[in-house]
């Protein structure tokens, strides 16, 4: 039964072979079974065959007109895949040079499948050429190789057709013209959009001002618009160039494989991106739902904090006006951190090693570099919840004295009334002695106090009356509670008096300004009654009293103001 098949195979091989030696080798390969070649296929017998099988050869492609026809992976008759591919390419070129219809057929032989062109042998495939990793069958490999060979033959005929070549050149020229017009149009559109967008943004942002200064500089705005539109234009032109190149390459048979590879690459990239987006879409929806739920919880709690912040009540008993703002910030941060922790597993790429590495790096940076920041924040929270100081109170911290204007998480700002605003770190305030001039009073305002030293020869009742009178003359000092004078020390040569009063002007003024008026009135009252101010130390009576007569109160270059205190 094998004789007719062998004779027919021998005839086919003789028709496509190029030399008597090749004919002889092919006949031996068909006549001898595979087991015989396994024992006598090499000079060293079975040992050489085993060595050849163990050494995996490098696969080689059979390429015809830039078209990959087959991938050879195994030895055949001791010939490596690379040499087999070279011989097959040469045989196919010779057969195509002879002309003919170029019909591809498949003949089965004991050693594998024979690909024939117009009945002549072109290529042999053995079962070992099938890809065992992907599980491709030998029959599928044979069929795919035959189709690829037929396609390559058709493109070879097309490449030799002058009429089709001229049409390809014409189509390429038209495509080039369309590409040039599209690039020109994209560039012109960029310039038009740049001018209109710059004018529109300048007109819209002209109203965004702070302290009569524009928040967005026009030159920087134009630069940003120019950069964005330029990037978009170059992106569009790059896409047009890519499509033009793919179209031109696919017009010619010789370069069609390259064009198809470029087109498949772009399509595969878009497919991977689109597939990734679609696969991640359910998880993104879950993460979005978590964030929306967190936002809803914050919106639900917002009215309660607003009522407490404006002093309207309606919140928990411990939540007063001073704690409303920091508590709202803490609750908001806690809700968002919890939402991020819950949504983290559903974020795209959260399980990748790169994402985990970046998370560890960010955590390490915050741990090493944020210790001081965390300490400042903790000090700010302690200040807020301990109610050591409040906004609007007049305090003295170290050598700084002023009204608290802002109690932040990290810093506290006070205004001295001398044209200065001082920012103090919260950790410094926690570690310093704080004197609060506003805490002991009722309602708004602050405490004024000043110290004077007067000799023992002046009656203490007169001193108290004069200091009280100076306080009453001072605009902004309240009559209720009345000013009080305390004798804080009896020194060797003088008595130390401290005046304490409460001030809250009808039109709020800085404490430093009110203190300046109070000190001026003290000097005036004591001069009016001829009492010397022996401060800070009283060592003895001078030859003449150290007082200023009323006639010299406005000596040049001083000028008397209309609101000067009348004499009593």
mmCIF file with all atom_site columns, N, CA, C and O in Angstrom, residues 372-382 408-410 426:
data_model
loop_
_atom_site.group_PDB
_atom_site.id
_atom_site.type_symbol
_atom_site.label_atom_id
_atom_site.label_alt_id
_atom_site.label_comp_id
_atom_site.label_asym_id
_atom_site.label_entity_id
_atom_site.label_seq_id
_atom_site.pdbx_PDB_ins_code
_atom_site.Cartn_x
_atom_site.Cartn_y
_atom_site.Cartn_z
_atom_site.occupancy
_atom_site.B_iso_or_equiv
_atom_site.pdbx_formal_charge
_atom_site.auth_seq_id
_atom_site.auth_comp_id
_atom_site.auth_asym_id
_atom_site.auth_atom_id
_atom_site.pdbx_PDB_model_num
ATOM 1  N N  . UNK A 1 372 ? 7.078  66.647 62.625 1.00 0.00 ? 372 UNK A N  1
ATOM 2  C CA . UNK A 1 372 ? 6.829  68.002 63.103 1.00 0.00 ? 372 UNK A CA 1
ATOM 3  C C  . UNK A 1 372 ? 5.449  68.491 62.739 1.00 0.00 ? 372 UNK A C  1
ATOM 4  O O  . UNK A 1 372 ? 4.776  69.167 63.530 1.00 0.00 ? 372 UNK A O  1
ATOM 5  N N  . UNK A 1 373 ? 4.997  68.146 61.528 1.00 0.00 ? 373 UNK A N  1
ATOM 6  C CA . UNK A 1 373 ? 3.664  68.557 61.087 1.00 0.00 ? 373 UNK A CA 1
ATOM 7  C C  . UNK A 1 373 ? 2.582  67.928 61.950 1.00 0.00 ? 373 UNK A C  1
ATOM 8  O O  . UNK A 1 373 ? 1.609  68.576 62.340 1.00 0.00 ? 373 UNK A O  1
ATOM 9  N N  . UNK A 1 374 ? 2.759  66.644 62.270 1.00 0.00 ? 374 UNK A N  1
ATOM 10 C CA . UNK A 1 374 ? 1.782  65.967 63.126 1.00 0.00 ? 374 UNK A CA 1
ATOM 11 C C  . UNK A 1 374 ? 1.770  66.575 64.513 1.00 0.00 ? 374 UNK A C  1
ATOM 12 O O  . UNK A 1 374 ? 0.712  66.759 65.134 1.00 0.00 ? 374 UNK A O  1
ATOM 13 N N  . UNK A 1 375 ? 2.956  66.930 65.024 1.00 0.00 ? 375 UNK A N  1
ATOM 14 C CA . UNK A 1 375 ? 3.014  67.560 66.339 1.00 0.00 ? 375 UNK A CA 1
ATOM 15 C C  . UNK A 1 375 ? 2.312  68.906 66.367 1.00 0.00 ? 375 UNK A C  1
ATOM 16 O O  . UNK A 1 375 ? 1.598  69.232 67.328 1.00 0.00 ? 375 UNK A O  1
ATOM 17 N N  . UNK A 1 376 ? 2.507  69.702 65.304 1.00 0.00 ? 376 UNK A N  1
ATOM 18 C CA . UNK A 1 376 ? 1.813  70.990 65.226 1.00 0.00 ? 376 UNK A CA 1
ATOM 19 C C  . UNK A 1 376 ? 0.300  70.793 65.176 1.00 0.00 ? 376 UNK A C  1
ATOM 20 O O  . UNK A 1 376 ? -0.458 71.531 65.814 1.00 0.00 ? 376 UNK A O  1
ATOM 21 N N  . UNK A 1 377 ? -0.142 69.811 64.371 1.00 0.00 ? 377 UNK A N  1
ATOM 22 C CA . UNK A 1 377 ? -1.578 69.561 64.283 1.00 0.00 ? 377 UNK A CA 1
ATOM 23 C C  . UNK A 1 377 ? -2.171 69.105 65.607 1.00 0.00 ? 377 UNK A C  1
ATOM 24 O O  . UNK A 1 377 ? -3.259 69.542 66.002 1.00 0.00 ? 377 UNK A O  1
ATOM 25 N N  . UNK A 1 378 ? -1.445 68.227 66.322 1.00 0.00 ? 378 UNK A N  1
ATOM 26 C CA . UNK A 1 378 ? -1.931 67.775 67.629 1.00 0.00 ? 378 UNK A CA 1
ATOM 27 C C  . UNK A 1 378 ? -1.996 68.938 68.618 1.00 0.00 ? 378 UNK A C  1
ATOM 28 O O  . UNK A 1 378 ? -2.949 69.060 69.406 1.00 0.00 ? 378 UNK A O  1
ATOM 29 N N  . UNK A 1 379 ? -0.991 69.829 68.579 1.00 0.00 ? 379 UNK A N  1
ATOM 30 C CA . UNK A 1 379 ? -1.019 71.000 69.464 1.00 0.00 ? 379 UNK A CA 1
ATOM 31 C C  . UNK A 1 379 ? -2.203 71.905 69.143 1.00 0.00 ? 379 UNK A C  1
ATOM 32 O O  . UNK A 1 379 ? -2.853 72.453 70.047 1.00 0.00 ? 379 UNK A O  1
ATOM 33 N N  . UNK A 1 380 ? -2.492 72.075 67.835 1.00 0.00 ? 380 UNK A N  1
ATOM 34 C CA . UNK A 1 380 ? -3.642 72.884 67.453 1.00 0.00 ? 380 UNK A CA 1
ATOM 35 C C  . UNK A 1 380 ? -4.948 72.308 67.959 1.00 0.00 ? 380 UNK A C  1
ATOM 36 O O  . UNK A 1 380 ? -5.821 73.038 68.459 1.00 0.00 ? 380 UNK A O  1
ATOM 37 N N  . UNK A 1 381 ? -5.103 70.987 67.876 1.00 0.00 ? 381 UNK A N  1
ATOM 38 C CA . UNK A 1 381 ? -6.325 70.360 68.388 1.00 0.00 ? 381 UNK A CA 1
ATOM 39 C C  . UNK A 1 381 ? -6.434 70.520 69.903 1.00 0.00 ? 381 UNK A C  1
ATOM 40 O O  . UNK A 1 381 ? -7.529 70.761 70.440 1.00 0.00 ? 381 UNK A O  1
ATOM 41 N N  . UNK A 1 382 ? -5.320 70.385 70.606 1.00 0.00 ? 382 UNK A N  1
ATOM 42 C CA . UNK A 1 382 ? -5.350 70.571 72.055 1.00 0.00 ? 382 UNK A CA 1
ATOM 43 C C  . UNK A 1 382 ? -5.740 71.997 72.420 1.00 0.00 ? 382 UNK A C  1
ATOM 44 O O  . UNK A 1 382 ? -6.499 72.224 73.381 1.00 0.00 ? 382 UNK A O  1
ATOM 45 N N  . UNK A 1 408 ? -5.679 78.264 63.906 1.00 0.00 ? 408 UNK A N  1
ATOM 46 C CA . UNK A 1 408 ? -5.594 77.226 62.900 1.00 0.00 ? 408 UNK A CA 1
ATOM 47 C C  . UNK A 1 408 ? -5.102 75.912 63.460 1.00 0.00 ? 408 UNK A C  1
ATOM 48 O O  . UNK A 1 408 ? -4.781 75.778 64.650 1.00 0.00 ? 408 UNK A O  1
ATOM 49 N N  . UNK A 1 409 ? -5.015 74.929 62.563 1.00 0.00 ? 409 UNK A N  1
ATOM 50 C CA . UNK A 1 409 ? -4.556 73.609 62.971 1.00 0.00 ? 409 UNK A CA 1
ATOM 51 C C  . UNK A 1 409 ? -3.076 73.617 63.293 1.00 0.00 ? 409 UNK A C  1
ATOM 52 O O  . UNK A 1 409 ? -2.623 72.914 64.211 1.00 0.00 ? 409 UNK A O  1
ATOM 53 N N  . UNK A 1 410 ? -2.292 74.416 62.563 1.00 0.00 ? 410 UNK A N  1
ATOM 54 C CA . UNK A 1 410 ? -0.844 74.400 62.734 1.00 0.00 ? 410 UNK A CA 1
ATOM 55 C C  . UNK A 1 410 ? -0.301 75.693 63.341 1.00 0.00 ? 410 UNK A C  1
ATOM 56 O O  . UNK A 1 410 ? 0.711  75.671 64.023 1.00 0.00 ? 410 UNK A O  1
ATOM 57 N N  . UNK A 1 426 ? 1.687  76.397 66.999 1.00 0.00 ? 426 UNK A N  1
ATOM 58 C CA . UNK A 1 426 ? 0.866  75.914 68.105 1.00 0.00 ? 426 UNK A CA 1
ATOM 59 C C  . UNK A 1 426 ? 1.682  75.185 69.158 1.00 0.00 ? 426 UNK A C  1
ATOM 60 O O  . UNK A 1 426 ? 1.339  75.210 70.342 1.00 0.00 ? 426 UNK A O  1
#
